[in-house]
Short mmCIF file of C-alpha atoms in Angstrom, two decimals:
data_model
loop_
_atom_site.label_atom_id
_atom_site.label_comp_id
_atom_site.label_asym_id
_atom_site.label_seq_id
_atom_site.Cartn_x
_atom_site.Cartn_y
_atom_site.Cartn_z
CA MET A 1 -56.08 -13.14 -6.40
CA ALA A 2 -55.54 -11.18 -3.18
CA LYS A 3 -53.41 -12.73 -0.49
CA GLU A 4 -55.62 -13.84 2.39
CA LYS A 5 -54.90 -12.14 5.70
CA PRO A 6 -55.26 -14.66 8.53
CA ASP A 7 -57.01 -13.49 11.69
CA LEU A 8 -55.35 -14.28 14.99
CA VAL A 9 -57.21 -16.58 17.32
CA TYR A 10 -58.53 -14.55 20.27
CA GLY A 11 -55.94 -14.33 23.02
CA THR A 12 -52.93 -15.25 20.90
CA LEU A 13 -51.60 -11.72 20.40
CA ASP A 14 -50.30 -11.48 23.97
CA MET A 15 -48.60 -14.85 23.57
CA LEU A 16 -46.93 -13.77 20.32
CA ILE A 17 -45.73 -10.48 21.81
CA LEU A 18 -44.29 -12.24 24.87
CA LYS A 19 -42.58 -14.77 22.60
CA ALA A 20 -41.09 -11.96 20.48
CA ILE A 21 -39.45 -10.37 23.55
CA GLN A 22 -38.67 -13.60 25.37
CA HIS A 23 -34.92 -13.39 24.69
CA GLU A 24 -34.38 -9.72 23.88
CA PRO A 25 -36.14 -6.46 24.77
CA ARG A 26 -37.59 -4.65 21.74
CA HIS A 27 -39.50 -1.51 20.88
CA GLY A 28 -43.02 -1.73 19.48
CA LEU A 29 -42.33 -1.83 15.75
CA ALA A 30 -39.44 -4.26 16.30
CA ILE A 31 -41.89 -6.56 18.12
CA ALA A 32 -44.27 -6.48 15.15
CA ASP A 33 -41.35 -7.07 12.76
CA ARG A 34 -40.11 -10.01 14.87
CA ILE A 35 -43.53 -11.67 14.87
CA GLN A 36 -43.74 -11.25 11.10
CA GLN A 37 -40.22 -12.65 10.69
CA MET A 38 -40.80 -15.62 13.02
CA SER A 39 -44.01 -16.49 11.15
CA SER A 40 -42.30 -16.31 7.73
CA ASP A 41 -44.49 -13.32 6.80
CA VAL A 42 -47.75 -15.11 7.57
CA LEU A 43 -48.65 -12.97 10.60
CA ARG A 44 -48.68 -9.19 10.63
CA VAL A 45 -49.52 -7.24 13.76
CA GLU A 46 -51.04 -3.83 13.13
CA GLN A 47 -50.14 -0.88 15.37
CA GLY A 48 -53.82 -0.52 16.30
CA SER A 49 -53.66 -3.97 17.92
CA LEU A 50 -50.06 -3.96 19.12
CA TYR A 51 -49.97 -0.85 21.30
CA PRO A 52 -53.22 -1.48 23.19
CA ALA A 53 -51.97 -5.02 23.88
CA LEU A 54 -48.65 -3.69 25.17
CA GLN A 55 -50.48 -1.25 27.46
CA ARG A 56 -52.68 -4.06 28.78
CA MET A 57 -49.58 -6.19 29.35
CA LEU A 58 -47.86 -3.33 31.21
CA ARG A 59 -50.89 -3.06 33.53
CA SER A 60 -50.79 -6.83 34.08
CA GLU A 61 -47.04 -6.56 34.79
CA TRP A 62 -46.19 -9.15 32.14
CA VAL A 63 -43.84 -6.62 30.56
CA SER A 64 -41.87 -3.64 31.77
CA ALA A 65 -40.88 -0.67 29.66
CA GLU A 66 -38.25 2.02 29.62
CA TRP A 67 -37.57 4.90 27.31
CA GLY A 68 -34.65 4.74 24.92
CA VAL A 69 -33.40 6.33 21.72
CA SER A 70 -33.47 4.66 18.32
CA PRO A 71 -30.51 4.67 15.90
CA GLU A 72 -32.40 7.46 14.10
CA ASN A 73 -32.29 9.48 17.36
CA ARG A 74 -36.02 9.09 18.02
CA LYS A 75 -37.54 8.45 21.42
CA ILE A 76 -38.75 4.83 21.69
CA ARG A 77 -40.26 2.69 24.41
CA ILE A 78 -38.45 -0.62 24.89
CA TYR A 79 -40.44 -3.56 26.28
CA LYS A 80 -38.97 -6.40 28.31
CA ILE A 81 -40.68 -9.57 29.54
CA THR A 82 -40.97 -9.91 33.33
CA ALA A 83 -40.96 -13.05 35.49
CA ALA A 84 -44.77 -12.84 35.60
CA GLY A 85 -44.74 -12.52 31.81
CA ARG A 86 -42.62 -15.66 31.49
CA ARG A 87 -45.12 -17.57 33.63
CA GLN A 88 -47.98 -16.17 31.56
CA LEU A 89 -46.23 -17.15 28.32
CA ASP A 90 -45.76 -20.72 29.57
CA ALA A 91 -49.44 -20.90 30.57
CA GLN A 92 -50.63 -19.44 27.26
CA VAL A 93 -48.43 -21.74 25.17
CA SER A 94 -49.72 -24.76 27.09
CA ALA A 95 -53.37 -23.71 26.63
CA PHE A 96 -52.78 -22.93 22.95
CA GLU A 97 -51.19 -26.32 22.33
CA ARG A 98 -54.21 -28.03 23.96
CA MET A 99 -56.54 -26.01 21.72
CA LEU A 100 -54.52 -26.90 18.61
CA GLU A 101 -54.68 -30.57 19.52
CA GLY A 102 -58.46 -30.28 19.83
CA ILE A 103 -58.67 -28.61 16.42
CA ARG A 104 -56.46 -31.33 14.90
CA ARG A 105 -58.79 -34.00 16.26
CA VAL A 106 -61.85 -32.29 14.82
CA MET A 107 -60.18 -31.79 11.44
CA LYS A 108 -58.85 -35.37 11.24
CA PRO A 109 -60.78 -37.40 8.68
CA VAL A 110 -63.25 -39.79 10.25
CA LYS A 111 -62.89 -43.42 9.13
CA ILE A 112 -66.22 -45.02 8.34
#
């Protein structure tokens, strides 16, 4: 049986990216790897979703970026969370926790 690939709830990708760079700047693929690692291999972020999200977050000034060089001597863009990004992460986590609580209440068995 094929392993089911969970879809991310709309709006959670930005939150996951910000969380992945909360303590340490990372380049794009390292961000995707960190999200996969933190989720114990449950979540996988595809490049086709990751890079447009990072560009949107740069425009929103939630992240900053600078060019660097990888250990393999390749040019990479390193992303760092900004103060505005930290505020956004706090707001998104709070909203997500409220949504999860609502889902838990709906899924809780009803006693008759």
